[in-house]
CSV table of C-alpha atoms and ligand atoms in Angstrom, one decimal:
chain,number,residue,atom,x,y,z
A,1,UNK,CA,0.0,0.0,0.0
A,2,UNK,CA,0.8,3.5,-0.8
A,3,UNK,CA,2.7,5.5,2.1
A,4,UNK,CA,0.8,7.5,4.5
A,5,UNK,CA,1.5,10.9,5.5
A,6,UNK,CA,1.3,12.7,8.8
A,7,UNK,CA,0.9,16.3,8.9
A,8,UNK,CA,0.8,17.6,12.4
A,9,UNK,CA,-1.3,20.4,12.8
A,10,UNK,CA,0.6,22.8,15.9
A,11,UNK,CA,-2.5,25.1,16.1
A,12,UNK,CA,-3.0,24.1,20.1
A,13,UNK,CA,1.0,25.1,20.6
A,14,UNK,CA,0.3,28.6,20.1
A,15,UNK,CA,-3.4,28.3,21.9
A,16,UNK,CA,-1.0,27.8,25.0
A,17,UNK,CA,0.9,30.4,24.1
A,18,UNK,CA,-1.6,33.2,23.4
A,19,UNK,CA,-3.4,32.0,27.1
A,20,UNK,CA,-0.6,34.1,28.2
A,21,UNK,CA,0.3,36.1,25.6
A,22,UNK,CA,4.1,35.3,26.2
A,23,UNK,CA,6.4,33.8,23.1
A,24,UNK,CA,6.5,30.8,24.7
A,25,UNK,CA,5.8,27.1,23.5
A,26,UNK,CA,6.9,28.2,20.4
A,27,UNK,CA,4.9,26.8,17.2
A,28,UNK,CA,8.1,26.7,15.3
A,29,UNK,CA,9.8,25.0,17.8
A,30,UNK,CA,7.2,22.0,17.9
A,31,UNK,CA,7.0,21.9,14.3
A,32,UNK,CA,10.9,21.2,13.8
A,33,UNK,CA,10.8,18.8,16.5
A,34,UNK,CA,7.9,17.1,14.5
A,35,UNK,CA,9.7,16.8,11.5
A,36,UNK,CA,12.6,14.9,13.8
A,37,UNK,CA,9.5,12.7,15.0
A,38,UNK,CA,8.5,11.5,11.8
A,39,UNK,CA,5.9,14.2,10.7
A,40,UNK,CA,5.8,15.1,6.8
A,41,UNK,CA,4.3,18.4,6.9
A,42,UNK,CA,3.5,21.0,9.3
A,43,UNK,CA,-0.4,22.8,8.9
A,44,UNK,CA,-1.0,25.4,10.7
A,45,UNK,CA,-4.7,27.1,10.1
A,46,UNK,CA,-4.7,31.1,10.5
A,47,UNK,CA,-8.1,32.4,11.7
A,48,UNK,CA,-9.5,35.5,11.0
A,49,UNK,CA,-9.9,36.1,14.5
A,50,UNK,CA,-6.3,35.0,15.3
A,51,UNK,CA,-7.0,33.1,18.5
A,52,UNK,CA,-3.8,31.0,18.1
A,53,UNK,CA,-1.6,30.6,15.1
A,54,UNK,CA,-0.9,34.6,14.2
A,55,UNK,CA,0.7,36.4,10.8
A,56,UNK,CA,4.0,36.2,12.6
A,57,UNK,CA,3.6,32.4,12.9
A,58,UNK,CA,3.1,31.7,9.7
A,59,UNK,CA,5.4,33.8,8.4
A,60,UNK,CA,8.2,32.5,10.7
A,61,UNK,CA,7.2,29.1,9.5
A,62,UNK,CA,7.9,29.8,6.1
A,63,UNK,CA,10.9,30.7,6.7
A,64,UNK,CA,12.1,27.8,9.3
A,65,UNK,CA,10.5,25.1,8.1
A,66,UNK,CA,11.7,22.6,5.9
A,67,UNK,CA,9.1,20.7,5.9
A,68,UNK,CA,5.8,21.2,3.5
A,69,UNK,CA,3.6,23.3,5.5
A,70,UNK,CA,-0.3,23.5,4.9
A,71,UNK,CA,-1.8,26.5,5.2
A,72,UNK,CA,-5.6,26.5,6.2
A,73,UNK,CA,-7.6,29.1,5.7
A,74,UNK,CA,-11.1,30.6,5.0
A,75,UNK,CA,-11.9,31.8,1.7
A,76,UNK,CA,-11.6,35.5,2.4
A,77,UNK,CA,-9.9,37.8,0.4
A,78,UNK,CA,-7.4,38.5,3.5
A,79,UNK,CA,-6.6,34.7,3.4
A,80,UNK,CA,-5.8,34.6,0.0
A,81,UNK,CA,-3.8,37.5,-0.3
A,82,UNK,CA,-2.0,36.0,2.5
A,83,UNK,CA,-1.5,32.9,0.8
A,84,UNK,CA,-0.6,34.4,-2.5
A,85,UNK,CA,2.3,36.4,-0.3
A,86,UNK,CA,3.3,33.2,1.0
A,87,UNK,CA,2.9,30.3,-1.8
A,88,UNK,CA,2.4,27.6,1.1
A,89,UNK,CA,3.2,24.1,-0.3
A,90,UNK,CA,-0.6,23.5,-0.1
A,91,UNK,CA,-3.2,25.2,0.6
A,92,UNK,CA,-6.6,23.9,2.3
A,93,UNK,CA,-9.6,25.8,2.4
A,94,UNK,CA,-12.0,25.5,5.7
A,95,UNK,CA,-15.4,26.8,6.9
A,96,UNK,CA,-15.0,29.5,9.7
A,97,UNK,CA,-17.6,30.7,11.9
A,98,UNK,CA,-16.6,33.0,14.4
A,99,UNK,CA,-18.3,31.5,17.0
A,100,UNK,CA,-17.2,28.1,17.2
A,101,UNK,CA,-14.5,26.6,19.2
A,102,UNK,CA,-13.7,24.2,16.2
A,103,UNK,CA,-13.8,23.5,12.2
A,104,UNK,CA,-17.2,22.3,12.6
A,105,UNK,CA,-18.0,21.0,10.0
A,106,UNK,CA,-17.1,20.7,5.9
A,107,UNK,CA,-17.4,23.3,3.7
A,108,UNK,CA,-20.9,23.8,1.5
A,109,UNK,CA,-19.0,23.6,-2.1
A,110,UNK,CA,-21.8,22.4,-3.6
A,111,UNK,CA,-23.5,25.9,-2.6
A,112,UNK,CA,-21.1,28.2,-3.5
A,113,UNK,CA,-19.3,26.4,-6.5
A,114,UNK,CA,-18.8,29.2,-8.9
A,115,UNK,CA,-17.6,31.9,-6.1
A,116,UNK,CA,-14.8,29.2,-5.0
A,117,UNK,CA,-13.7,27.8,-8.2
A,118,UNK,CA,-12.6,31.6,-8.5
A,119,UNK,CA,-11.4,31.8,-5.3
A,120,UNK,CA,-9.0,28.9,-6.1
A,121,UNK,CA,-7.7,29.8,-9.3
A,122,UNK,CA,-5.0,32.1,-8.0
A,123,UNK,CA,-3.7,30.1,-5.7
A,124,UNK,CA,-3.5,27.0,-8.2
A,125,UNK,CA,-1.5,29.4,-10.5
A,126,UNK,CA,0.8,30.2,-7.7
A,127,UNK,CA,1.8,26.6,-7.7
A,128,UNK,CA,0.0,25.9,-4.1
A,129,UNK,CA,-1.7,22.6,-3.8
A,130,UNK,CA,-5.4,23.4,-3.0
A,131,UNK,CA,-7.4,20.8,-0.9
A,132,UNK,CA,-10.8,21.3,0.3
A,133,UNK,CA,-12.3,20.1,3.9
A,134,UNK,CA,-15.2,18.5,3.1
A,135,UNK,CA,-17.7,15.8,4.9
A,136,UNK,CA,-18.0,12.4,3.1
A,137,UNK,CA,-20.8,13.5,1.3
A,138,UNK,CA,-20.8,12.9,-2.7
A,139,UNK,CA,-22.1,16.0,-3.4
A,140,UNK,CA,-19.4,17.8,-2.0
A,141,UNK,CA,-16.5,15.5,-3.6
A,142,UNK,CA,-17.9,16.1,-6.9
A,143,UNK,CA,-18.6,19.7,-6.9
A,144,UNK,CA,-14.7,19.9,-5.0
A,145,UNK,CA,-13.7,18.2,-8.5
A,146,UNK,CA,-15.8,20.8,-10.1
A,147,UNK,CA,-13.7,24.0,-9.0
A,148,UNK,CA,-10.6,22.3,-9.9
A,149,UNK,CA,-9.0,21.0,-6.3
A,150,UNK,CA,-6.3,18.9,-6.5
A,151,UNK,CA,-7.1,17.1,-2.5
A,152,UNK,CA,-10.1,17.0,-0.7
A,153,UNK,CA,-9.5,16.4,3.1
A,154,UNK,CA,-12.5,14.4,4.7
A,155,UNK,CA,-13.9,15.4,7.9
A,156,UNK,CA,-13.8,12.9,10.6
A,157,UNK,CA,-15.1,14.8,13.3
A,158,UNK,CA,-18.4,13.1,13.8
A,159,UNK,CA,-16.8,9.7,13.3
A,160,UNK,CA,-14.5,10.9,16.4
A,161,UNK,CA,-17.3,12.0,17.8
A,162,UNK,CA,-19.5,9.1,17.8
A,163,UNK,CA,-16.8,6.5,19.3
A,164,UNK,CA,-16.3,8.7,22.3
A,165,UNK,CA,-20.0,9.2,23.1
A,166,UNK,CA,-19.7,5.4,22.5
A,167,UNK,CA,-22.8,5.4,19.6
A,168,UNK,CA,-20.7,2.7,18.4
A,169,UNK,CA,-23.4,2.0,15.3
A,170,UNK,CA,-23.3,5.9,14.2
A,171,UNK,CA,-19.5,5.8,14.4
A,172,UNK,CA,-19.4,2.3,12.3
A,173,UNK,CA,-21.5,3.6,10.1
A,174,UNK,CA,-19.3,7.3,9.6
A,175,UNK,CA,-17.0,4.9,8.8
A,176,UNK,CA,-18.9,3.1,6.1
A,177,UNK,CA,-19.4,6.6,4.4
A,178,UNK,CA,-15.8,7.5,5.0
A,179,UNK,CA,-14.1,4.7,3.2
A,180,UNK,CA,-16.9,4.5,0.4
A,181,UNK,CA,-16.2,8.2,-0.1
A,182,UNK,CA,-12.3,7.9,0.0
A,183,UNK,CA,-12.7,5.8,-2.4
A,184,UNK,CA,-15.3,7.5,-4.8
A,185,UNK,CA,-12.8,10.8,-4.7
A,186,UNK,CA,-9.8,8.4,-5.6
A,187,UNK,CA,-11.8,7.4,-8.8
A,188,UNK,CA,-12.2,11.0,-9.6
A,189,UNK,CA,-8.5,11.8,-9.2
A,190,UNK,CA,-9.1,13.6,-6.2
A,191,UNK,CA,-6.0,13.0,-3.4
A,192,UNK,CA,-7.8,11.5,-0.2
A,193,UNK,CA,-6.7,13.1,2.8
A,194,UNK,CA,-8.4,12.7,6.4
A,195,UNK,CA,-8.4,14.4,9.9
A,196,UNK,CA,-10.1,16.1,12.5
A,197,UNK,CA,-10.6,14.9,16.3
A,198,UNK,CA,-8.3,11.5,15.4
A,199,UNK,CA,-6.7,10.4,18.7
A,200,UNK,CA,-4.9,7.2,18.9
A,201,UNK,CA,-8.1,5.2,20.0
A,202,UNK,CA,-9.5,6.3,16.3
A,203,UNK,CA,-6.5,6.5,14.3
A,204,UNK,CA,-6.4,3.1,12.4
A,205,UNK,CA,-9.2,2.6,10.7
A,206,UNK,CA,-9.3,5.7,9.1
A,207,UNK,CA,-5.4,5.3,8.2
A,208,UNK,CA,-6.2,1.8,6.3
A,209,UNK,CA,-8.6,2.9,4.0
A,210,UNK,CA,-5.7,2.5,0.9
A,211,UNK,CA,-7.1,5.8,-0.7
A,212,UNK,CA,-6.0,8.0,1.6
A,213,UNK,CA,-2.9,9.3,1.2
A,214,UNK,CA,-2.3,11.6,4.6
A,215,UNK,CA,-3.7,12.2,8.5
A,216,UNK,CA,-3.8,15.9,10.0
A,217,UNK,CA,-3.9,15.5,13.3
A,218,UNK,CA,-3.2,18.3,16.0
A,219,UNK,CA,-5.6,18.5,19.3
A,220,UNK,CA,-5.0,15.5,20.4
A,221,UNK,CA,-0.9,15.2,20.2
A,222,UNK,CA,-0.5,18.6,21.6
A,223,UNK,CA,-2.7,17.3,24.5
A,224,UNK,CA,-0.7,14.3,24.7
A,225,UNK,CA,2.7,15.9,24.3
A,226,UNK,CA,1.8,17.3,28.0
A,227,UNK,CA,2.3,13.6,29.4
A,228,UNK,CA,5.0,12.1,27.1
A,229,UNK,CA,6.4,14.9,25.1
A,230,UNK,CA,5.5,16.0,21.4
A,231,UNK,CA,7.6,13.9,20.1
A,232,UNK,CA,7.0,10.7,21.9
A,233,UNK,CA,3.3,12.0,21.5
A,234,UNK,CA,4.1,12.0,17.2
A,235,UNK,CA,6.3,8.9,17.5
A,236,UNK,CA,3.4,7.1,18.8
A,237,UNK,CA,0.8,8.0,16.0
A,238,UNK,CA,3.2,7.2,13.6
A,239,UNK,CA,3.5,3.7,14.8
A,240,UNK,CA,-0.6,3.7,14.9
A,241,UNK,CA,-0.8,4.5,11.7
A,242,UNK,CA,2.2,2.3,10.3
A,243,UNK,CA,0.7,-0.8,11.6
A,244,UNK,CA,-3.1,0.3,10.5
A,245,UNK,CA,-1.0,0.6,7.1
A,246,UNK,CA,0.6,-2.5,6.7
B,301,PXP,N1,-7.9,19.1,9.3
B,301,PXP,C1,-8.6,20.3,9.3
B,301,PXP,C2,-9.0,20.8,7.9
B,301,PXP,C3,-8.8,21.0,10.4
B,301,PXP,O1,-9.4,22.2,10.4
B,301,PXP,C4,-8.2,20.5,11.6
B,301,PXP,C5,-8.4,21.3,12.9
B,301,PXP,O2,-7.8,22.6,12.8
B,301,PXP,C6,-7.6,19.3,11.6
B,301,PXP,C7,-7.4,18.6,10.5
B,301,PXP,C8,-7.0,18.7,12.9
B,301,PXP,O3,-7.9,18.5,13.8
B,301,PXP,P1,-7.5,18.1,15.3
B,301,PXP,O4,-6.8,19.3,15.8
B,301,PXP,O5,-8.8,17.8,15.9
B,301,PXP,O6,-6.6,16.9,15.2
């Protein structure tokens, strides 16, 4: 089977940080000692409201990193002139809503086709990969092939969701969806990627559907670097999602 990526999403780093608005954990500093851990890219969403990762962040990850970083972001003219500044190794467009604590859900492509498939255009031209965070819904995956994305990044919040609550038959079937829609989007020549909520309880099945291609992951191994370290934390969904692999 294909290899799978990690990208390790250090949003929650500077969350700490801005609680007391000193420089310190550094975001830069957990994502080069992700890259030692065995991450392949760094993503770091900036949000309009800048609750954690700031301008500064991103622009001192573009200089530090070696590492592909993924830049997510709402489809605002800010954003994109910010990405345009930038040229992130990809790009990966999310919903925002000022008033939620996370990306709750995917966004409505389908809805609002024609006003994204110009949104995207620049940054395509500027040689940024553009992926799109959608649910498994078939709807979405096709209009996301529509508009001319490259990656569409399936939401799998609500399968997260359902195996805490333990609504183990919701969960099973989110999963169901999920790999039917991996799968679907593969046909279409869409790259599959995953993430959202994925701890190491939830980790595996979604990392051996063969369609997907890479895992962003961030809550979770920030909150678990507290107990074993960030990189023992990355070490140990690397090894989850190795074995789920092979
Ligand atoms: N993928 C996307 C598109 C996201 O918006 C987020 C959260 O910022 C993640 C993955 C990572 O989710 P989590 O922090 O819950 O692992």
């Amino acid at each position: 089977m294909t290899e799978l990526r990690l990208g390790v999403n250090i949003d929650h780093v500077a969350t700490v940080r801005n609680a007391r608005g000193s420089a310190y954990p550094d975001p830069v500093r957990a994502a080069k000692l992700a890259e030692e851990a065995g991450a392949d890219g760094i993503t770091a969403h900036l949000r309009e409201d800048r609750r954690h990762i700031t301008d500064g962040d991103i622009e001192a990850l573009m200089e530090a990193l070696t590492l592909p970083l993924n830049f997510e972001m709402a489809a605002t003219p800010e954003m994109q002139k910010i990405a345009l500044r930038h040229k992130p190794h990809a790009v990966c467009i999310v919903p925002e809503k000022r008033e939620e604590r996370t990306t709750e859900g995917g966004l409505e492509v389908a809805r609002d086709e024609n006003h994204l498939a110009h949104f995207i255009a620049p940054l395509r031209d500027a040689g940024c990969r553009v992926s799109i965070f959608i649910a498994a819904d078939q709807r979405q995956i096709e209009a996301a092939h529509r508009i001319g994305a490259e990656v569409v990044e399936l939401h799998t919040g609500a399968y997260c969701d359902f195996h805490a609550e333990g609504r183990l038959d919701e969960r099973d079937a989110e999963l169901d969806r999920l790999t039917r829609m991996a799968s679907f989007a593969n046909d279409l020549g869409l790259e599959v990627h995953a993430g959202h909520g994925l701890t190491y309880d939830t980790v595996q099945p979604i990392a051996a559907l063969p369609e997907v291609m890479e895992l962003n992951i961030g809550h979770f191994l920030v909150g678990e670097a507290i107990f074993r370290g960030l990189e023992a934390s990355i070490q140990e969904m690397r090894r989850l999602m190795d074995a789920a692999r092979t």
